[in-house]
């Protein structure tokens, strides 16, 4: 998978280069060349999957073979090592609690 700058004035880079550089040389954000929709079967069984399994399926197309599958699963397990439950607020309304991580802030999910 190659990543391009949203400013369109920098060379395309690999996943590894995009992660290490953070921003493209033209100060643009890196974006994947392709995003493939997840299969309907994934969503049909999503409630039976663990958070780690969901994360692996969601991210593997962006990482490609740059991180071996077993190592990627290990990274995901270390990253998602705390609960972030979906809590019922009232009938038909649910909230994803993102404050159960090490710093008790939403960034524990997004920044990991």
N, CA, C and O atoms as a printed pandas DataFrame, in Angstrom:
     atom_number atom_name residue_name chain_id  residue_number  x_coord  y_coord  z_coord
0              1         N          UNK        A               1    0.855   -1.175    0.000
1              2        CA          UNK        A               1    0.000    0.000    0.000
2              3         C          UNK        A               1    0.895    1.231    0.000
3              4         O          UNK        A               1    1.838    1.327    0.786
4              5         N          UNK        A               2    0.600    2.140   -0.861
5              6        CA          UNK        A               2    1.308    3.418   -0.907
6              7         C          UNK        A               2    0.396    4.506   -0.337
7              8         O          UNK        A               2   -0.831    4.411   -0.381
8              9         N          UNK        A               3    1.036    5.530    0.193
9             10        CA          UNK        A               3    0.331    6.667    0.777
10            11         C          UNK        A               3    0.764    7.928    0.048
11            12         O          UNK        A               3    1.936    8.092   -0.290
12            13         N          UNK        A               4   -0.189    8.812   -0.189
13            14        CA          UNK        A               4    0.112   10.068   -0.870
14            15         C          UNK        A               4   -0.253   11.239    0.033
15            16         O          UNK        A               4   -1.045   11.098    0.965
16            17         N          UNK        A               5    0.329   12.382   -0.252
17            18        CA          UNK        A               5    0.033   13.589    0.511
18            19         C          UNK        A               5   -1.274   14.190    0.016
19            20         O          UNK        A               5   -1.513   14.265   -1.190
20            21         N          UNK        A               6   -2.106   14.610    0.932
21            22        CA          UNK        A               6   -3.355   15.272    0.545
22            23         C          UNK        A               6   -3.096   16.623   -0.108
23            24         O          UNK        A               6   -4.002   17.196   -0.713
24            25         N          UNK        A               7   -1.872   17.143    0.002
25            26        CA          UNK        A               7   -1.506   18.377   -0.708
26            27         C          UNK        A               7   -1.017   18.086   -2.128
27            28         O          UNK        A               7   -0.836   19.004   -2.928
28            29         N          UNK        A               8   -0.805   16.809   -2.434
29            30        CA          UNK        A               8   -0.425   16.344   -3.780
30            31         C          UNK        A               8    0.900   16.903   -4.298
31            32         O          UNK        A               8    1.101   16.960   -5.511
32            33         N          UNK        A               9    1.808   17.315   -3.413
33            34        CA          UNK        A               9    3.103   17.844   -3.851
34            35         C          UNK        A               9    4.275   17.092   -3.227
35            36         O          UNK        A               9    5.336   17.672   -2.995
36            37         N          UNK        A              10    4.085   15.819   -2.961
37            38        CA          UNK        A              10    5.153   15.006   -2.374
38            39         C          UNK        A              10    5.094   13.611   -2.989
39            40         O          UNK        A              10    4.062   13.198   -3.518
40            41         N          UNK        A              11    6.194   12.904   -2.913
41            42        CA          UNK        A              11    6.255   11.544   -3.435
42            43         C          UNK        A              11    5.387   10.603   -2.602
43            44         O          UNK        A              11    5.178   10.824   -1.409
44            45         N          UNK        A              12    4.890    9.555   -3.245
45            46        CA          UNK        A              12    4.158    8.520   -2.528
46            47         C          UNK        A              12    5.149    7.721   -1.689
47            48         O          UNK        A              12    6.303    7.535   -2.076
48            49         N          UNK        A              13    4.681    7.255   -0.539
49            50        CA          UNK        A              13    5.555    6.534    0.385
50            51         C          UNK        A              13    4.880    5.255    0.874
51            52         O          UNK        A              13    3.678    5.060    0.691
52            53         N          UNK        A              14    5.666    4.401    1.492
53            54        CA          UNK        A              14    5.160    3.162    2.085
54            55         C          UNK        A              14    4.488    3.461    3.424
55            56         O          UNK        A              14    4.570    4.576    3.940
56            57         N          UNK        A              15    3.824    2.451    3.971
57            58        CA          UNK        A              15    3.211    2.575    5.294
58            59         C          UNK        A              15    4.262    2.969    6.329
59            60         O          UNK        A              15    4.051    3.884    7.125
60            61         N          UNK        A              16    5.390    2.270    6.309
61            62        CA          UNK        A              16    6.465    2.542    7.268
62            63         C          UNK        A              16    6.936    3.988    7.172
63            64         O          UNK        A              16    7.077    4.667    8.189
64            65         N          UNK        A              17    7.179    4.455    5.960
65            66        CA          UNK        A              17    7.647    5.839    5.782
66            67         C          UNK        A              17    6.596    6.842    6.252
67            68         O          UNK        A              17    6.933    7.849    6.875
68            69         N          UNK        A              18    5.335    6.573    5.957
69            70        CA          UNK        A              18    4.265    7.488    6.372
70            71         C          UNK        A              18    4.176    7.577    7.889
71            72         O          UNK        A              18    3.994    8.662    8.443
72            73         N          UNK        A              19    4.306    6.434    8.560
73            74        CA          UNK        A              19    4.230    6.426   10.022
74            75         C          UNK        A              19    5.430    7.143   10.629
75            76         O          UNK        A              19    5.273    7.933   11.560
76            77         N          UNK        A              20    6.616    6.877   10.115
77            78        CA          UNK        A              20    7.830    7.487   10.670
78            79         C          UNK        A              20    7.872    8.989   10.398
79            80         O          UNK        A              20    8.221    9.769   11.285
80            81         N          UNK        A              21    7.519    9.400    9.178
81            82        CA          UNK        A              21    7.567   10.824    8.828
82            83         C          UNK        A              21    6.437   11.612    9.473
83            84         O          UNK        A              21    6.636   12.761    9.868
84            85         N          UNK        A              22    5.274   11.023    9.584
85            86        CA          UNK        A              22    4.133   11.725   10.163
86            87         C          UNK        A              22    3.442   12.634    9.172
87            88         O          UNK        A              22    2.260   12.455    8.879
88            89         N          UNK        A              23    4.161   13.598    8.660
89            90        CA          UNK        A              23    3.652   14.513    7.632
90            91         C          UNK        A              23    4.517   14.387    6.388
91            92         O          UNK        A              23    5.709   14.092    6.466
92            93         N          UNK        A              24    3.891   14.617    5.240
93            94        CA          UNK        A              24    4.637   14.601    3.982
94            95         C          UNK        A              24    5.541   15.825    3.902
95            96         O          UNK        A              24    5.380   16.776    4.667
96            97         N          UNK        A              25    6.485   15.794    2.977
97            98        CA          UNK        A              25    7.421   16.916    2.821
98            99         C          UNK        A              25    6.706   18.215    2.461
99           100         O          UNK        A              25    7.234   19.299    2.710
100          101         N          UNK        A              26    5.511   18.119    1.878
101          102        CA          UNK        A              26    4.735   19.320    1.544
102          103         C          UNK        A              26    3.770   19.707    2.668
103          104         O          UNK        A              26    2.866   20.519    2.469
104          105         N          UNK        A              27    3.971   19.118    3.847
105          106        CA          UNK        A              27    3.191   19.370    5.068
106          107         C          UNK        A              27    1.776   18.809    5.003
107          108         O          UNK        A              27    0.942   19.124    5.852
108          109         N          UNK        A              28    1.505   17.983    4.006
109          110        CA          UNK        A              28    0.189   17.362    3.891
110          111         C          UNK        A              28    0.092   16.094    4.723
111          112         O          UNK        A              28    1.102   15.488    5.079
112          113         N          UNK        A              29   -1.128   15.708    5.025
113          114        CA          UNK        A              29   -1.371   14.445    5.703
114          115         C          UNK        A              29   -1.274   13.308    4.698
115          116         O          UNK        A              29   -1.673   13.459    3.544
116          117         N          UNK        A              30   -0.747   12.177    5.132
117          118        CA          UNK        A              30   -0.694   11.010    4.266
118          119         C          UNK        A              30   -2.054   10.325    4.242
119          120         O          UNK        A              30   -2.749   10.255    5.256
120          121         N          UNK        A              31   -2.419    9.825    3.069
121          122        CA          UNK        A              31   -3.695    9.149    2.880
122          123         C          UNK        A              31   -3.447    7.924    2.008
123          124         O          UNK        A              31   -2.659    7.990    1.065
124          125         N          UNK        A              32   -4.107    6.807    2.309
125          126        CA          UNK        A              32   -3.870    5.600    1.506
126          127         C          UNK        A              32   -4.380    5.755    0.075
127          128         O          UNK        A              32   -5.402    6.395   -0.171
128          129         N          UNK        A              33   -3.641    5.152   -0.866
129          130        CA          UNK        A              33   -4.047    5.199   -2.273
130          131         C          UNK        A              33   -5.408    4.554   -2.496
131          132         O          UNK        A              33   -6.207    5.037   -3.298
132          133         N          UNK        A              34   -5.666    3.474   -1.793
133          134        CA          UNK        A              34   -6.922    2.739   -1.952
134          135         C          UNK        A              34   -7.494    2.385   -0.595
135          136         O          UNK        A              34   -6.760    2.093    0.349
136          137         N          UNK        A              35   -8.812    2.416   -0.510
137          138        CA          UNK        A              35   -9.506    1.926    0.678
138          139         C          UNK        A              35  -10.550    0.937    0.177
139          140         O          UNK        A              35  -11.492    1.307   -0.524
140          141         N          UNK        A              36  -10.369   -0.309    0.544
141          142        CA          UNK        A              36  -11.294   -1.349    0.126
142          143         C          UNK        A              36  -12.361   -1.526    1.201
143          144         O          UNK        A              36  -12.044   -1.663    2.382
144          145         N          UNK        A              37  -13.613   -1.523    0.790
145          146        CA          UNK        A              37  -14.713   -1.725    1.738
146          147         C          UNK        A              37  -14.603   -3.109    2.369
147          148         O          UNK        A              37  -14.235   -4.079    1.706
148          149         N          UNK        A              38  -14.920   -3.184    3.637
149          150        CA          UNK        A              38  -14.914   -4.476    4.318
150          151         C          UNK        A              38  -16.120   -5.288    3.851
151          152         O          UNK        A              38  -17.181   -4.732    3.565
152          153         N          UNK        A              39  -15.948   -6.597    3.777
153          154        CA          UNK        A              39  -17.020   -7.482    3.324
154          155         C          UNK        A              39  -18.235   -7.400    4.239
155          156         O          UNK        A              39  -18.112   -7.174    5.443
156          157         N          UNK        A              40  -19.395   -7.586    3.652
157          158        CA          UNK        A              40  -20.635   -7.605    4.431
158          159         C          UNK        A              40  -20.587   -8.696    5.495
159          160         O          UNK        A              40  -21.157   -8.537    6.574
160          161         N          UNK        A              41  -19.912   -9.799    5.196
161          162        CA          UNK        A              41  -19.818  -10.903    6.161
162          163         C          UNK        A              41  -19.113  -10.467    7.448
163          164         O          UNK        A              41  -19.412  -10.976    8.528
164          165         N          UNK        A              42  -18.182   -9.531    7.327
165          166        CA          UNK        A              42  -17.500   -8.997    8.510
166          167         C          UNK        A              42  -18.512   -8.322    9.432
167          168         O          UNK        A              42  -18.497   -8.539   10.643
168          169         N          UNK        A              43  -19.384   -7.510    8.860
169          170        CA          UNK        A              43  -20.378   -6.795    9.658
170          171         C          UNK        A              43  -21.461   -7.730   10.183
171          172         O          UNK        A              43  -22.036   -7.483   11.243
172          173         N          UNK        A              44  -21.739   -8.797    9.449
173          174        CA          UNK        A              44  -22.722   -9.780    9.908
174          175         C          UNK        A              44  -22.271  -10.470   11.189
175          176         O          UNK        A              44  -23.101  -10.835   12.022
176          177         N          UNK        A              45  -20.967  -10.651   11.355
177          178        CA          UNK        A              45  -20.451  -11.369   12.528
178          179         C          UNK        A              45  -19.713  -10.461   13.511
179          180         O          UNK        A              45  -19.093  -10.957   14.451
180          181         N          UNK        A              46  -19.766   -9.156   13.315
181          182        CA          UNK        A              46  -18.952   -8.230   14.119
182          183         C          UNK        A              46  -19.227   -8.339   15.616
183          184         O          UNK        A              46  -18.313   -8.174   16.425
184          185         N          UNK        A              47  -20.469   -8.614   15.991
185          186        CA          UNK        A              47  -20.791   -8.695   17.420
186          187         C          UNK        A              47  -20.141   -9.892   18.101
187          188         O          UNK        A              47  -20.002   -9.910   19.324
188          189         N          UNK        A              48  -19.746  -10.885   17.324
189          190        CA          UNK        A              48  -19.105  -12.068   17.906
190          191         C          UNK        A              48  -17.579  -11.954   17.919
191          192         O          UNK        A              48  -16.897  -12.839   18.436
192          193         N          UNK        A              49  -17.047  -10.879   17.359
193          194        CA          UNK        A              49  -15.598  -10.688   17.286
194          195         C          UNK        A              49  -15.086   -9.887   18.476
195          196         O          UNK        A              49  -15.806   -9.057   19.031
196          197         N          UNK        A              50  -13.857  -10.137   18.858
197          198        CA          UNK        A              50  -13.220   -9.341   19.912
198          199         C          UNK        A              50  -12.779   -7.997   19.328
199          200         O          UNK        A              50  -12.714   -7.830   18.110
200          201         N          UNK        A              51  -12.484   -7.059   20.198
201          202        CA          UNK        A              51  -11.971   -5.763   19.734
202          203         C          UNK        A              51  -10.693   -5.950   18.925
203          204         O          UNK        A              51  -10.475   -5.258   17.930
204          205         N          UNK        A              52   -9.853   -6.883   19.352
205          206        CA          UNK        A              52   -8.599   -7.146   18.650
206          207         C          UNK        A              52   -8.849   -7.694   17.246
207          208         O          UNK        A              52   -8.173   -7.304   16.294
208          209         N          UNK        A              53   -9.818   -8.597   17.120
209          210        CA          UNK        A              53  -10.147   -9.165   15.806
210          211         C          UNK        A              53  -10.712   -8.097   14.873
211          212         O          UNK        A              53  -10.372   -8.058   13.690
212          213         N          UNK        A              54  -11.566   -7.242   15.400
213          214        CA          UNK        A              54  -12.135   -6.151   14.601
214          215         C          UNK        A              54  -11.024   -5.220   14.129
215          216         O          UNK        A              54  -10.975   -4.847   12.957
216          217         N          UNK        A              55  -10.135   -4.847   15.045
217          218        CA          UNK        A              55   -9.037   -3.940   14.696
218          219         C          UNK        A              55   -8.130   -4.547   13.634
219          220         O          UNK        A              55   -7.701   -3.853   12.713
220          221         N          UNK        A              56   -7.839   -5.827   13.756
221          222        CA          UNK        A              56   -6.962   -6.483   12.784
222          223         C          UNK        A              56   -7.570   -6.454   11.387
223          224         O          UNK        A              56   -6.894   -6.097   10.423
224          225         N          UNK        A              57   -8.823   -6.821   11.274
225          226        CA          UNK        A              57   -9.489   -6.819    9.965
226          227         C          UNK        A              57   -9.528   -5.402    9.399
227          228         O          UNK        A              57   -9.324   -5.201    8.202
228          229         N          UNK        A              58   -9.790   -4.420   10.262
229          230        CA          UNK        A              58   -9.911   -3.031    9.804
230          231         C          UNK        A              58   -8.583   -2.449    9.330
231          232         O          UNK        A              58   -8.566   -1.661    8.384
232          233         N          UNK        A              59   -7.477   -2.817    9.961
233          234        CA          UNK        A              59   -6.203   -2.158    9.652
234          235         C          UNK        A              59   -5.304   -2.922    8.686
235          236         O          UNK        A              59   -4.422   -2.321    8.073
236          237         N          UNK        A              60   -5.500   -4.218    8.537
237          238        CA          UNK        A              60   -4.518   -5.009    7.782
238          239         C          UNK        A              60   -4.340   -4.540    6.342
239          240         O          UNK        A              60   -3.241   -4.663    5.800
240          241         N          UNK        A              61   -5.382   -4.006    5.702
241          242        CA          UNK        A              61   -5.209   -3.541    4.321
242          243         C          UNK        A              61   -4.286   -2.327    4.240
243          244         O          UNK        A              61   -3.651   -2.101    3.210
244          245         N          UNK        A              62   -4.208   -1.562    5.294
245          246        CA          UNK        A              62   -3.375   -0.358    5.285
246          247         C          UNK        A              62   -1.912   -0.665    5.608
247          248         O          UNK        A              62   -1.013    0.062    5.186
248          249         N          UNK        A              63   -1.683   -1.727    6.345
249          250        CA          UNK        A              63   -0.339   -2.137    6.735
250          251         C          UNK        A              63    0.282   -3.042    5.675
251          252         O          UNK        A              63    1.493   -3.019    5.457
252          253         N          UNK        A              64   -0.556   -3.833    5.023
253          254        CA          UNK        A              64   -0.060   -4.769    4.017
254          255         C          UNK        A              64    0.869   -5.791    4.642
255          256         O          UNK        A              64    0.592   -6.310    5.724
256          257         N          UNK        A              65    1.972   -6.083    3.964
257          258        CA          UNK        A              65    2.922   -7.066    4.493
258          259         C          UNK        A              65    4.115   -6.400    5.180
259          260         O          UNK        A              65    5.127   -7.050    5.445
260          261         N          UNK        A              66    3.993   -5.111    5.465
261          262        CA          UNK        A              66    5.109   -4.396    6.109
262          263         C          UNK        A              66    5.276   -4.783    7.576
263          264         O          UNK        A              66    6.359   -4.637    8.141
264          265         N          UNK        A              67    4.210   -5.272    8.184
265          266        CA          UNK        A              67    4.289   -5.834    9.534
266          267         C          UNK        A              67    3.694   -7.238    9.433
267          268         O          UNK        A              67    2.544   -7.385    9.018
268          269         N          UNK        A              68    4.451   -8.271    9.803
269          270        CA          UNK        A              68    3.912   -9.635    9.739
270          271         C          UNK        A              68    2.624   -9.763   10.562
271          272         O          UNK        A              68    2.469   -9.095   11.585
272          273         N          UNK        A              69    1.713  -10.612   10.117
273          274        CA          UNK        A              69    0.399  -10.751   10.752
274          275         C          UNK        A              69    0.499  -11.023   12.247
275          276         O          UNK        A              69   -0.243  -10.425   13.027
276          277         N          UNK        A              70    1.397  -11.911   12.666
277          278        CA          UNK        A              70    1.506  -12.228   14.090
278          279         C          UNK        A              70    1.990  -11.031   14.902
279          280         O          UNK        A              70    1.530  -10.813   16.023
280          281         N          UNK        A              71    2.913  -10.258   14.343
281          282        CA          UNK        A              71    3.407   -9.061   15.031
282          283         C          UNK        A              71    2.322   -7.989   15.083
283          284         O          UNK        A              71    2.169   -7.314   16.101
284          285         N          UNK        A              72    1.565   -7.825   13.994
285          286        CA          UNK        A              72    0.477   -6.846   13.971
286          287         C          UNK        A              72   -0.568   -7.195   15.022
287          288         O          UNK        A              72   -1.069   -6.310   15.716
288          289         N          UNK        A              73   -0.899   -8.465   15.143
289          290        CA          UNK        A              73   -1.867   -8.896   16.159
290          291         C          UNK        A              73   -1.336   -8.624   17.566
291          292         O          UNK        A              73   -2.100   -8.260   18.459
292          293         N          UNK        A              74   -0.042   -8.798   17.762
293          294        CA          UNK        A              74    0.584   -8.511   19.057
294          295         C          UNK        A              74    0.506   -7.013   19.371
295          296         O          UNK        A              74    0.182   -6.627   20.494
296          297         N          UNK        A              75    0.800   -6.184   18.387
297          298        CA          UNK        A              75    0.722   -4.729   18.564
298          299         C          UNK        A              75   -0.701   -4.314   18.915
299          300         O          UNK        A              75   -0.914   -3.502   19.815
300          301         N          UNK        A              76   -1.666   -4.872   18.204
301          302        CA          UNK        A              76   -3.074   -4.552   18.461
302          303         C          UNK        A              76   -3.460   -4.965   19.877
303          304         O          UNK        A              76   -4.121   -4.202   20.582
304          305         N          UNK        A              77   -3.060   -6.155   20.299
305          306        CA          UNK        A              77   -3.386   -6.631   21.649
306          307         C          UNK        A              77   -2.803   -5.710   22.717
307          308         O          UNK        A              77   -3.467   -5.418   23.712
308          309         N          UNK        A              78   -1.564   -5.250   22.520
309          310        CA          UNK        A              78   -0.938   -4.336   23.478
310          311         C          UNK        A              78   -1.627   -2.972   23.475
311          312         O          UNK        A              78   -1.724   -2.317   24.513
312          313         N          UNK        A              79   -2.098   -2.556   22.315
313          314        CA          UNK        A              79   -2.738   -1.249   22.181
314          315         C          UNK        A              79   -4.126   -1.242   22.806
315          316         O          UNK        A              79   -4.529   -0.257   23.425
316          317         N          UNK        A              80   -4.846   -2.325   22.646
317          318        CA          UNK        A              80   -6.228   -2.406   23.128
318          319         C          UNK        A              80   -6.324   -3.224   24.408
319          320         O          UNK        A              80   -7.226   -4.049   24.557
320          321         N          UNK        A              81   -5.401   -2.999   25.325
321          322        CA          UNK        A              81   -5.321   -3.814   26.540
322          323         C          UNK        A              81   -6.220   -3.312   27.669
323          324         O          UNK        A              81   -6.013   -3.674   28.827
324          325         N          UNK        A              82   -7.203   -2.493   27.351
325          326        CA          UNK        A              82   -8.149   -2.010   28.349
326          327         C          UNK        A              82   -9.532   -1.961   27.713
327          328         O          UNK        A              82   -9.668   -1.952   26.489
328          329         N          UNK        A              83  -10.556   -1.931   28.562
329          330        CA          UNK        A              83  -11.933   -1.913   28.068
330          331         C          UNK        A              83  -12.318   -0.543   27.535
331          332         O          UNK        A              83  -11.876    0.486   28.046
332          333         N          UNK        A              84  -13.142   -0.546   26.509
333          334        CA          UNK        A              84  -13.845    0.657   26.066
334          335         C          UNK        A              84  -15.256    0.205   25.696
335          336         O          UNK        A              84  -15.580   -0.020   24.530
336          337         N          UNK        A              85  -16.081    0.081   26.737
337          338        CA          UNK        A              85  -17.407   -0.513   26.561
338          339         C          UNK        A              85  -18.413    0.410   25.869
339          340         O          UNK        A              85  -18.315    1.636   25.912
340          341         N          UNK        A              86  -19.375   -0.239   25.234
341          342        CA          UNK        A              86  -20.546    0.457   24.708
342          343         C          UNK        A              86  -21.613    0.313   25.787
343          344         O          UNK        A              86  -21.998   -0.799   26.148
344          345         N          UNK        A              87  -22.086    1.445   26.296
345          346        CA          UNK        A              87  -23.013    1.457   27.417
346          347         C          UNK        A              87  -24.364    1.992   26.956
347          348         O          UNK        A              87  -24.440    3.000   26.254
348          349         N          UNK        A              88  -25.422    1.305   27.359
349          350        CA          UNK        A              88  -26.770    1.754   27.016
350          351         C          UNK        A              88  -27.121    2.973   27.861
351          352         O          UNK        A              88  -27.060    2.925   29.089
352          353         N          UNK        A              89  -27.489    4.065   27.194
353          354        CA          UNK        A              89  -27.901    5.291   27.877
354          355         C          UNK        A              89  -29.405    5.236   28.115
355          356         O          UNK        A              89  -29.886    5.470   29.224
356          357         N          UNK        A              90  -30.124    4.925   27.064
357          358        CA          UNK        A              90  -31.564    4.700   27.136
358          359         C          UNK        A              90  -31.947    3.862   25.926
359          360         O          UNK        A              90  -31.089    3.525   25.110
360          361         N          UNK        A              91  -33.188    3.534   25.805
361          362        CA          UNK        A              91  -33.628    2.671   24.718
362          363         C          UNK        A              91  -33.216    3.239   23.360
363          364         O          UNK        A              91  -33.639    4.330   22.977
364          365         N          UNK        A              92  -32.386    2.483   22.640
365          366        CA          UNK        A              92  -31.951    2.895   21.306
366          367         C          UNK        A              92  -30.794    3.875   21.284
367          368         O          UNK        A              92  -30.374    4.294   20.205
368          369         N          UNK        A              93  -30.265    4.255   22.440
369          370        CA          UNK        A              93  -29.135    5.196   22.501
370          371         C          UNK        A              93  -28.014    4.567   23.325
371          372         O          UNK        A              93  -28.207    4.163   24.471
372          373         N          UNK        A              94  -26.837    4.498   22.704
373          374        CA          UNK        A              94  -25.676    3.896   23.345
374          375         C          UNK        A              94  -24.500    4.863   23.283
375          376         O          UNK        A              94  -24.427    5.716   22.398
376          377         N          UNK        A              95  -23.589    4.718   24.226
377          378        CA          UNK        A              95  -22.405    5.570   24.289
378          379         C          UNK        A              95  -21.151    4.697   24.365
379          380         O          UNK        A              95  -21.099    3.728   25.123
380          381         N          UNK        A              96  -20.145    5.057   23.570
381          382        CA          UNK        A              96  -18.863    4.365   23.623
382          383         C          UNK        A              96  -17.990    5.093   24.639
383          384         O          UNK        A              96  -17.610    6.244   24.423
384          385         N          UNK        A              97  -17.675    4.430   25.738
385          386        CA          UNK        A              97  -16.871    5.048   26.789
386          387         C          UNK        A              97  -15.391    4.902   26.454
387          388         O          UNK        A              97  -14.859    3.794   26.398
388          389         N          UNK        A              98  -14.748    6.021   26.238
389          390        CA          UNK        A              98  -13.343    6.032   25.829
390          391         C          UNK        A              98  -12.408    6.508   26.941
391          392         O          UNK        A              98  -11.290    6.946   26.670
392          393         N          UNK        A              99  -12.861    6.423   28.178
393          394        CA          UNK        A              99  -12.058    6.960   29.284
394          395         C          UNK        A              99  -11.588    5.881   30.259
395          396         O          UNK        A              99  -11.324    6.175   31.425
396          397         N          UNK        A             100  -11.483    4.654   29.799
397          398        CA          UNK        A             100  -11.060    3.566   30.682
398          399         C          UNK        A             100   -9.586    3.201   30.507
399          400         O          UNK        A             100   -9.126    2.207   31.069
400          401         N          UNK        A             101   -8.850    3.987   29.744
401          402        CA          UNK        A             101   -7.441    3.698   29.486
402          403         C          UNK        A             101   -6.526    4.193   30.591
403          404         O          UNK        A             101   -6.999    4.644   31.634
404          405         N          UNK        A             102   -5.227    4.112   30.372
405          406        CA          UNK        A             102   -4.235    4.467   31.394
406          407         C          UNK        A             102   -4.336    5.898   31.908
407          408         O          UNK        A             102   -4.086    6.143   33.088
408          409         N          UNK        A             103   -4.698    6.848   31.047
409          410        CA          UNK        A             103   -4.793    8.242   31.496
410          411         C          UNK        A             103   -6.233    8.672   31.726
411          412         O          UNK        A             103   -6.501    9.830   32.047
412          413         N          UNK        A             104   -7.160    7.731   31.560
413          414        CA          UNK        A             104   -8.590    7.990   31.750
414          415         C          UNK        A             104   -9.104    9.106   30.846
415          416         O          UNK        A             104   -9.962    9.890   31.253
416          417         N          UNK        A             105   -8.587    9.180   29.631
417          418        CA          UNK        A             105   -9.004   10.189   28.659
418          419         C          UNK        A             105   -9.260    9.511   27.313
419          420         O          UNK        A             105   -8.722    8.438   27.039
420          421         N          UNK        A             106  -10.080   10.140   26.482
421          422        CA          UNK        A             106  -10.419    9.576   25.176
422          423         C          UNK        A             106   -9.188    9.331   24.315
423          424         O          UNK        A             106   -9.200    8.454   23.451
424          425         N          UNK        A             107   -8.133   10.095   24.542
425          426        CA          UNK        A             107   -6.927    9.960   23.721
426          427         C          UNK        A             107   -6.249    8.604   23.899
427          428         O          UNK        A             107   -5.441    8.201   23.062
428          429         N          UNK        A             108   -6.570    7.901   24.978
429          430        CA          UNK        A             108   -5.993    6.572   25.167
430          431         C          UNK        A             108   -6.399    5.628   24.040
431          432         O          UNK        A             108   -5.653    4.703   23.718
432          433         N          UNK        A             109   -7.542    5.840   23.447
433          434        CA          UNK        A             109   -7.975    5.025   22.314
434          435         C          UNK        A             109   -7.401    5.590   21.021
435          436         O          UNK        A             109   -6.800    4.849   20.244
436          437         N          UNK        A             110   -7.571    6.866   20.777
437          438        CA          UNK        A             110   -7.146    7.479   19.523
438          439         C          UNK        A             110   -5.647    7.610   19.349
439          440         O          UNK        A             110   -5.148    7.519   18.227
440          441         N          UNK        A             111   -4.930    7.818   20.419
441          442        CA          UNK        A             111   -3.494    8.093   20.317
442          443         C          UNK        A             111   -2.634    6.840   20.399
443          444         O          UNK        A             111   -1.416    6.915   20.239
444          445         N          UNK        A             112   -3.238    5.715   20.640
445          446        CA          UNK        A             112   -2.439    4.494   20.779
446          447         C          UNK        A             112   -2.327    3.870   19.443
447          448         O          UNK        A             112   -1.696    2.822   19.302
